[in-house]
PDB file of C-alpha atoms (C1' of nucleotides) in Angstrom:
ATOM      1  CA  MET A   6      10.861  10.810  -2.189  1.00 80.00           C
ATOM      2  CA  HIS A   7      12.117   7.749  -2.251  1.00 95.00           C
ATOM      3  CA  LYS A   8       9.162   4.457  -2.712  1.00 97.00           C
ATOM      4  CA  LEU A   9      10.275   1.766  -0.047  1.00 98.00           C
ATOM      5  CA  ASP A  10      11.023  -1.652  -2.711  1.00 98.00           C
ATOM      6  CA  ARG A  11      11.025  -5.026  -2.698  1.00 98.00           C
ATOM      7  CA  ASN A  12      14.085  -5.934  -0.436  1.00 98.00           C
ATOM      8  CA  PHE A  13      13.061  -3.490   2.078  1.00 98.00           C
ATOM      9  CA  TYR A  14      10.678  -5.343   3.115  1.00 98.00           C
ATOM     10  CA  LYS A  15      12.470  -9.176   2.770  1.00 98.00           C
ATOM     11  CA  SER A  16      13.056  -7.972   6.525  1.00 98.00           C
ATOM     12  CA  ASP A  17      12.647  -9.545   9.933  1.00 98.00           C
ATOM     13  CA  ALA A  18       8.827  -8.602  11.194  1.00 98.00           C
ATOM     14  CA  ILE A  19      10.319  -7.432  14.224  1.00 98.00           C
ATOM     15  CA  LEU A  20      13.065  -5.450  12.451  1.00 98.00           C
ATOM     16  CA  LEU A  21      10.462  -4.568   9.371  1.00 98.00           C
ATOM     17  CA  SER A  22       8.166  -3.115  12.060  1.00 98.00           C
ATOM     18  CA  LYS A  23      10.898  -0.390  13.291  1.00 98.00           C
ATOM     19  CA  ASP A  24      11.819   0.463  10.648  1.00 98.00           C
ATOM     20  CA  LEU A  25       8.409   0.946   9.117  1.00 98.00           C
ATOM     21  CA  LEU A  26       7.642   3.586  11.688  1.00 98.00           C
ATOM     22  CA  GLY A  27       7.955   7.191  10.057  1.00 98.00           C
ATOM     23  CA  LYS A  28       7.423   5.877   6.611  1.00 98.00           C
ATOM     24  CA  CYS A  29       4.525   7.204   5.353  1.00 98.00           C
ATOM     25  CA  ILE A  30       1.627   5.655   3.273  1.00 98.00           C
ATOM     26  CA  ALA A  31       0.455   6.532   0.055  1.00 98.00           C
ATOM     27  CA  ARG A  32      -3.062   5.761  -2.153  1.00 98.00           C
ATOM     28  CA  LYS A  33      -3.511   6.951  -5.137  1.00 98.00           C
ATOM     29  CA  ILE A  34      -7.726   7.362  -5.361  1.00 97.00           C
ATOM     30  CA  ASN A  35      -9.324   8.701  -8.016  1.00 96.00           C
ATOM     31  CA  GLY A  36      -5.910  10.978  -8.784  1.00 96.00           C
ATOM     32  CA  GLU A  37      -5.701  11.913  -5.595  1.00 98.00           C
ATOM     33  CA  LEU A  38      -2.766  11.012  -3.116  1.00 98.00           C
ATOM     34  CA  LEU A  39      -3.618  10.118   0.642  1.00 98.00           C
ATOM     35  CA  ILE A  40      -1.284  10.041   3.206  1.00 98.00           C
ATOM     36  CA  GLY A  41      -0.261   8.974   6.501  1.00 98.00           C
ATOM     37  CA  ARG A  42       2.528   8.104   8.455  1.00 98.00           C
ATOM     38  CA  ILE A  43       3.523   5.074  10.211  1.00 98.00           C
ATOM     39  CA  VAL A  44       3.259   6.100  13.680  1.00 98.00           C
ATOM     40  CA  GLU A  45       2.229   3.001  15.160  1.00 98.00           C
ATOM     41  CA  VAL A  46       2.559  -0.725  14.585  1.00 98.00           C
ATOM     42  CA  GLU A  47       3.048  -5.237  16.124  1.00 98.00           C
ATOM     43  CA  ALA A  48       4.649  -7.800  14.574  1.00 98.00           C
ATOM     44  CA  TYR A  49       3.491 -11.267  14.175  1.00 98.00           C
ATOM     45  CA  LYS A  50       5.470 -14.465  13.508  1.00 98.00           C
ATOM     46  CA  GLY A  51       4.209 -17.192  12.405  1.00 96.00           C
ATOM     47  CA  LEU A  52       6.039 -20.029  12.979  1.00 95.00           C
ATOM     48  CA  ILE A  53       6.046 -19.501  16.798  1.00 97.00           C
ATOM     49  CA  ASP A  54       3.198 -16.678  17.475  1.00 98.00           C
ATOM     50  CA  LYS A  55       0.872 -17.766  19.022  1.00 97.00           C
ATOM     51  CA  ALA A  56      -1.179 -14.009  18.304  1.00 98.00           C
ATOM     52  CA  ALA A  57      -0.513 -14.821  14.441  1.00 98.00           C
ATOM     53  CA  HIS A  58      -3.057 -16.246  12.321  1.00 98.00           C
ATOM     54  CA  SER A  59      -0.090 -17.945  10.707  1.00 98.00           C
ATOM     55  CA  TYR A  60       0.922 -20.361  13.525  1.00 98.00           C
ATOM     56  CA  GLY A  61       1.898 -23.372  13.135  1.00 97.00           C
ATOM     57  CA  GLY A  62       2.250 -22.151   9.962  1.00 97.00           C
ATOM     58  CA  LYS A  63      -1.214 -23.356   9.219  1.00 98.00           C
ATOM     59  CA  ILE A  64      -1.602 -21.742   5.610  1.00 98.00           C
ATOM     60  CA  THR A  65      -5.576 -21.266   5.271  1.00 98.00           C
ATOM     61  CA  GLU A  66      -7.601 -19.026   2.416  1.00 98.00           C
ATOM     62  CA  ARG A  67      -7.643 -15.774   4.442  1.00 98.00           C
ATOM     63  CA  THR A  68      -3.624 -16.469   5.613  1.00 98.00           C
ATOM     64  CA  LYS A  69      -1.757 -17.438   2.150  1.00 98.00           C
ATOM     65  CA  ILE A  70      -1.405 -14.390   0.922  1.00 98.00           C
ATOM     66  CA  MET A  71       1.412 -14.314   3.840  1.00 98.00           C
ATOM     67  CA  TYR A  72       3.232 -17.131   2.919  1.00 98.00           C
ATOM     68  CA  GLY A  73       4.524 -15.620  -0.137  1.00 98.00           C
ATOM     69  CA  GLU A  74       6.086 -12.279  -1.096  1.00 98.00           C
ATOM     70  CA  ALA A  75       7.111  -9.362   0.849  1.00 98.00           C
ATOM     71  CA  GLY A  76       5.807  -6.513   0.244  1.00 98.00           C
ATOM     72  CA  TYR A  77       1.972  -7.279  -0.270  1.00 98.00           C
ATOM     73  CA  ALA A  78      -0.906  -5.715   1.827  1.00 98.00           C
ATOM     74  CA  TYR A  79      -2.610  -8.902   3.821  1.00 98.00           C
ATOM     75  CA  VAL A  80      -5.993  -7.460   4.596  1.00 98.00           C
ATOM     76  CA  TYR A  81      -8.501  -9.237   6.926  1.00 98.00           C
ATOM     77  CA  MET A  82     -12.134  -8.826   7.614  1.00 98.00           C
ATOM     78  CA  ILE A  83     -12.310  -8.355  12.049  1.00 98.00           C
ATOM     79  CA  TYR A  84     -16.194  -8.404  14.573  1.00 97.00           C
ATOM     80  CA  GLY A  85     -17.404  -8.475  10.942  1.00 96.00           C
ATOM     81  CA  MET A  86     -17.036  -4.763  11.178  1.00 97.00           C
ATOM     82  CA  TYR A  87     -13.759  -4.000  10.404  1.00 98.00           C
ATOM     83  CA  TYR A  88     -10.491  -4.522   7.944  1.00 98.00           C
ATOM     84  CA  CYS A  89      -6.550  -4.657   8.650  1.00 98.00           C
ATOM     85  CA  LEU A  90      -3.817  -4.032   7.624  1.00 98.00           C
ATOM     86  CA  ASN A  91      -0.796  -5.933   7.414  1.00 98.00           C
ATOM     87  CA  VAL A  92       2.666  -5.461   5.281  1.00 98.00           C
ATOM     88  CA  VAL A  93       4.015  -8.939   4.789  1.00 98.00           C
ATOM     89  CA  ALA A  94       6.825  -9.386   5.657  1.00 98.00           C
ATOM     90  CA  SER A  95      10.069 -11.580   5.819  1.00 98.00           C
ATOM     91  CA  GLU A  96      10.458 -14.796   3.328  1.00 98.00           C
ATOM     92  CA  VAL A  97       8.525 -16.620   1.088  1.00 98.00           C
ATOM     93  CA  ASN A  98       7.706 -19.559   2.726  1.00 98.00           C
ATOM     94  CA  VAL A  99       8.581 -17.890   6.726  1.00 98.00           C
ATOM     95  CA  PRO A 100       4.626 -15.718   7.134  1.00 98.00           C
ATOM     96  CA  GLU A 101       5.042 -12.802   9.770  1.00 98.00           C
ATOM     97  CA  ALA A 102       3.593  -9.465   8.400  1.00 98.00           C
ATOM     98  CA  ILE A 103       3.829  -5.918  10.373  1.00 98.00           C
ATOM     99  CA  LEU A 104       0.106  -4.840  11.229  1.00 98.00           C
ATOM    100  CA  ILE A 105      -0.359  -0.521  10.453  1.00 98.00           C
ATOM    101  CA  ARG A 106      -2.138   1.004  13.988  1.00 98.00           C
ATOM    102  CA  ALA A 107      -1.669   3.565  13.339  1.00 98.00           C
ATOM    103  CA  VAL A 108      -1.251   6.146  11.050  1.00 98.00           C
ATOM    104  CA  GLU A 109      -0.967   9.930  10.966  1.00 98.00           C
ATOM    105  CA  PRO A 110      -3.170  11.929   8.387  1.00 98.00           C
ATOM    106  CA  LEU A 111      -0.921  14.226   6.366  1.00 98.00           C
ATOM    107  CA  GLN A 112      -2.765  14.809   2.666  1.00 98.00           C
ATOM    108  CA  GLY A 113      -6.004  13.721   1.858  1.00 98.00           C
ATOM    109  CA  MET A 114      -7.942  14.610   4.649  1.00 98.00           C
ATOM    110  CA  GLU A 115     -10.994  15.500   2.894  1.00 98.00           C
ATOM    111  CA  THR A 116     -11.675  12.943   1.218  1.00 98.00           C
ATOM    112  CA  MET A 117     -10.472  10.848   4.530  1.00 98.00           C
ATOM    113  CA  SER A 118     -12.805  12.343   6.794  1.00 98.00           C
ATOM    114  CA  MET A 119     -15.472  11.718   4.090  1.00 98.00           C
ATOM    115  CA  PHE A 120     -14.673   8.402   3.593  1.00 98.00           C
ATOM    116  CA  ARG A 121     -14.039   7.714   7.817  1.00 98.00           C
ATOM    117  CA  TYR A 122     -17.726   9.024   8.620  1.00 97.00           C
ATOM    118  CA  ASN A 123     -19.365  10.968   5.602  1.00 97.00           C
ATOM    119  CA  LYS A 124     -19.033  14.892   7.118  1.00 97.00           C
ATOM    120  CA  HIS A 125     -15.829  17.301   5.771  1.00 97.00           C
ATOM    121  CA  TYR A 126     -12.822  17.772   7.490  1.00 98.00           C
ATOM    122  CA  ASP A 127     -13.872  21.231   8.564  1.00 97.00           C
ATOM    123  CA  GLU A 128     -16.427  20.120  10.448  1.00 96.00           C
ATOM    124  CA  LEU A 129     -15.683  17.643  12.708  1.00 96.00           C
ATOM    125  CA  LYS A 130     -14.482  17.551  16.005  1.00 95.00           C
ATOM    126  CA  LYS A 131     -11.355  17.712  18.002  1.00 95.00           C
ATOM    127  CA  ARG A 132     -11.829  14.607  19.148  1.00 95.00           C
ATOM    128  CA  GLU A 133     -12.783  13.318  15.601  1.00 97.00           C
ATOM    129  CA  LYS A 134      -9.846  14.651  13.892  1.00 97.00           C
ATOM    130  CA  ILE A 135      -7.878  11.972  15.896  1.00 97.00           C
ATOM    131  CA  ASN A 136      -9.703   9.596  15.543  1.00 98.00           C
ATOM    132  CA  LEU A 137      -9.734   9.940  11.788  1.00 98.00           C
ATOM    133  CA  THR A 138      -6.554   7.041  11.461  1.00 98.00           C
ATOM    134  CA  SER A 139      -5.338   6.655  15.273  1.00 98.00           C
ATOM    135  CA  GLY A 140      -6.569   2.550  15.581  1.00 98.00           C
ATOM    136  CA  PRO A 141      -6.451  -0.218  12.998  1.00 98.00           C
ATOM    137  CA  GLY A 142      -9.484  -0.495  12.186  1.00 98.00           C
ATOM    138  CA  LYS A 143     -10.178   3.495  11.817  1.00 98.00           C
ATOM    139  CA  LEU A 144      -7.375   4.242   9.329  1.00 98.00           C
ATOM    140  CA  CYS A 145      -8.680   1.788   6.753  1.00 98.00           C
ATOM    141  CA  LYS A 146     -11.852   2.643   6.981  1.00 98.00           C
ATOM    142  CA  ALA A 147     -10.230   6.762   6.085  1.00 98.00           C
ATOM    143  CA  PHE A 148      -8.381   5.871   3.237  1.00 98.00           C
ATOM    144  CA  ASN A 149     -11.018   3.116   1.855  1.00 98.00           C
ATOM    145  CA  ILE A 150      -8.934  -0.351   2.115  1.00 98.00           C
ATOM    146  CA  THR A 151     -10.980  -3.280   2.162  1.00 98.00           C
ATOM    147  CA  LYS A 152     -10.219  -6.882   1.000  1.00 97.00           C
ATOM    148  CA  LYS A 153     -10.650  -5.696  -1.950  1.00 97.00           C
ATOM    149  CA  GLU A 154      -6.718  -4.377  -1.308  1.00 98.00           C
ATOM    150  CA  ASN A 155      -5.834  -8.274   0.294  1.00 98.00           C
ATOM    151  CA  GLY A 156      -2.831  -9.055  -1.508  1.00 98.00           C
ATOM    152  CA  TYR A 157      -2.484  -5.750  -3.311  1.00 98.00           C
ATOM    153  CA  ASP A 158       1.415  -5.432  -4.021  1.00 98.00           C
ATOM    154  CA  LEU A 159       3.140  -2.400  -2.142  1.00 98.00           C
ATOM    155  CA  CYS A 160       5.595  -2.315  -4.607  1.00 98.00           C
ATOM    156  CA  SER A 161       3.239  -0.343  -7.206  1.00 97.00           C
ATOM    157  CA  GLU A 162       1.457   2.843  -7.781  1.00 96.00           C
ATOM    158  CA  ASP A 163      -1.275   3.878  -6.528  1.00 97.00           C
ATOM    159  CA  PHE A 164      -0.337   2.524  -3.090  1.00 98.00           C
ATOM    160  CA  TYR A 165       3.426   1.700  -2.010  1.00 98.00           C
ATOM    161  CA  ILE A 166       5.020   3.184   1.150  1.00 98.00           C
ATOM    162  CA  PHE A 167       8.125   5.597   1.014  1.00 98.00           C
ATOM    163  CA  THR A 168       9.987   7.994   3.430  1.00 98.00           C
ATOM    164  CA  PRO A 169       9.378  11.279   4.073  1.00 97.00           C
ATOM    165  CA  GLU A 170      12.184  14.157   2.943  1.00 93.00           C
ATOM    166  CA  SER A 171      12.063  15.409   6.483  1.00 87.00           C
ATOM    167  CA  SER A 172      11.599  14.522   9.191  1.00 86.00           C
ATOM    168  CA  ASP A 173      11.737  15.123  12.752  1.00 90.00           C
ATOM    169  CA  ASN A 174      13.661  12.490  15.107  1.00 95.00           C
ATOM    170  CA  PHE A 175      11.384  10.170  17.085  1.00 98.00           C
ATOM    171  CA  ASN A 176      11.902   7.932  20.363  1.00 97.00           C
ATOM    172  CA  ILE A 177      10.315   4.699  19.407  1.00 98.00           C
ATOM    173  CA  LYS A 178       8.246   2.997  21.993  1.00 97.00           C
ATOM    174  CA  GLU A 179       7.818  -0.932  22.847  1.00 97.00           C
ATOM    175  CA  SER A 180       4.948  -2.489  24.262  1.00 97.00           C
ATOM    176  CA  LYS A 181       2.293  -5.368  24.953  1.00 96.00           C
ATOM    177  CA  ARG A 182       0.217  -6.192  21.817  1.00 97.00           C
ATOM    178  CA  ILE A 183      -3.346  -5.410  21.977  1.00 97.00           C
ATOM    179  CA  ASN A 184      -6.598  -7.462  22.031  1.00 97.00           C
ATOM    180  CA  ILE A 185      -4.793 -11.061  22.147  1.00 96.00           C
ATOM    181  CA  ASP A 186      -4.951 -11.676  25.214  1.00 94.00           C
ATOM    182  CA  TYR A 187      -5.491 -15.874  23.898  1.00 94.00           C
ATOM    183  CA  ALA A 188      -1.974 -16.074  23.105  1.00 95.00           C
ATOM    184  CA  GLU A 189      -0.746 -17.778  25.746  1.00 94.00           C
ATOM    185  CA  GLU A 190       3.013 -16.629  26.609  1.00 96.00           C
ATOM    186  CA  ALA A 191       2.681 -14.856  23.430  1.00 97.00           C
ATOM    187  CA  LYS A 192       0.685 -12.257  24.306  1.00 95.00           C
ATOM    188  CA  ASP A 193       3.978 -11.017  27.291  1.00 95.00           C
ATOM    189  CA  PHE A 194       5.723 -10.340  24.038  1.00 97.00           C
ATOM    190  CA  LEU A 195       7.063  -6.531  23.565  1.00 97.00           C
ATOM    191  CA  TRP A 196       6.417  -6.835  19.391  1.00 98.00           C
ATOM    192  CA  ARG A 197       4.293  -3.321  19.469  1.00 98.00           C
ATOM    193  CA  PHE A 198       5.922  -0.341  18.464  1.00 98.00           C
ATOM    194  CA  TYR A 199       5.026   2.902  18.355  1.00 98.00           C
ATOM    195  CA  ILE A 200       6.231   7.506  18.274  1.00 98.00           C
ATOM    196  CA  GLU A 201       6.618   8.549  21.550  1.00 97.00           C
ATOM    197  CA  GLY A 202       4.048  10.523  22.224  1.00 96.00           C
ATOM    198  CA  ASN A 203       2.471  11.234  18.586  1.00 97.00           C
ATOM    199  CA  PRO A 204      -1.882  12.110  19.223  1.00 97.00           C
ATOM    200  CA  TYR A 205      -2.507   9.169  16.983  1.00 98.00           C
ATOM    201  CA  VAL A 206      -1.220   6.245  18.438  1.00 97.00           C
ATOM    202  CA  SER A 207      -3.788   4.010  19.540  1.00 96.00           C
ATOM    203  CA  LYS A 208      -5.367   4.129  23.235  1.00 89.00           C
TER     204      LYS A 208
ATOM    205  C1'  DA B  11     -10.021   7.206  33.964  1.00 80.49           C
ATOM    206  C1'  DA B  12     -11.734   3.591  33.601  1.00 80.49           C
ATOM    207  C1'  DT B  13     -14.551  -0.201  32.503  1.00 80.49           C
ATOM    208  C1'  DG B  14     -18.050  -3.232  29.967  1.00 80.49           C
ATOM    209  C1'  DC B  15     -21.326  -3.927  26.319  1.00 80.49           C
ATOM    210  C1'  DG B  16     -23.261  -4.531  21.366  1.00 80.49           C
ATOM    211  C1'  DA B  17     -22.918  -3.960  16.827  1.00 80.49           C
ATOM    212  C1'  DT B  18     -22.208  -7.438  13.472  1.00 80.49           C
ATOM    213  C1'  DT B  19     -20.451 -11.447   9.827  1.00 80.49           C
ATOM    214  C1'  DC B  20     -16.399 -13.722   8.296  1.00 80.49           C
ATOM    215  C1'  DT B  21     -13.384 -17.584   8.223  1.00 80.49           C
ATOM    216  C1'  DC B  22     -12.736 -21.918  10.690  1.00 80.49           C
ATOM    217  C1'  DT B  23     -13.466 -26.300  12.555  1.00 80.49           C
TER     218       DT B  23
ATOM    219  C1'  DG C   2     -21.440 -23.061  15.939  1.00 80.49           C
ATOM    220  C1'  DA C   3     -17.832 -19.924  18.089  1.00 80.49           C
ATOM    221  C1'  DG C   4     -14.862 -16.063  18.774  1.00 80.49           C
ATOM    222  C1'  DA C   5     -13.023 -12.660  16.938  1.00 80.49           C
ATOM    223  C1'  DA C   6      -4.946  -8.676  15.749  1.00 80.49           C
ATOM    224  C1'  DT C   7     -11.945  -3.087  17.130  1.00 80.49           C
ATOM    225  C1'  DC C   8     -15.336   0.352  17.188  1.00 80.49           C
ATOM    226  C1'  DG C   9     -17.766   4.098  19.653  1.00 80.49           C
ATOM    227  C1'  DC C  10     -20.971   4.619  23.092  1.00 80.49           C
ATOM    228  C1'  DA C  11     -22.949   4.355  27.717  1.00 80.49           C
ATOM    229  C1'  DT C  12     -21.591   4.388  32.805  1.00 80.49           C
ATOM    230  C1'  DT C  13     -19.236   4.264  36.517  1.00 80.49           C
ATOM    231  C1'  DT C  14     -15.256   6.222  39.420  1.00 80.49           C
TER     232       DT C  14
END
DNA sequence: AATGCGATTCTCT
DNA sequence: GAGAATCGCATTT
């Protein structure tokens, strides 16, 4: 198990987003480790990107975490109901982040299932098992990520990203980002990346 | 398979 | 007060 260090995150959002595919998110809750493999991400580059909350260098209470050091969590609420997890990228005062859009659950599925559905994992239908973590709002529910985790240091002991011991090869596909129709020319940027063929990639 | 819509509340102007 | 980096369900094709 190799935990990603601060320097790993001090990278351009597009490069880092691709580097994060295949890595694993780990979160320790009540002594239990929940683990998910990152299979889908989107890059947001505030200075030039009309889809980004920090577009044009806009600093607000919500966006300020993205202006700090890389490797911290940016968690925001969306549509009044869901949270989305991002990893802050790049350098101080360059507001970039990677939206974690989907993970493949590897460990702690029973606990994830209770957070997400309040049902036991072995009672889930096939579709519900896929839907456990196949979207940005879904994975936050499964990992119990809320506003409390905004600003959390991912170079820490109980919430971090690591390189798995072994991993099959995979192909990276790219596409336009999801649900940013308001973003004018930026909506056509190919800044969504995912692992080809993985069933947990969002639809 | 594709499309449409309601839920629900934070954030910013 | 408007709109949002989503989701789940209903309806239509």
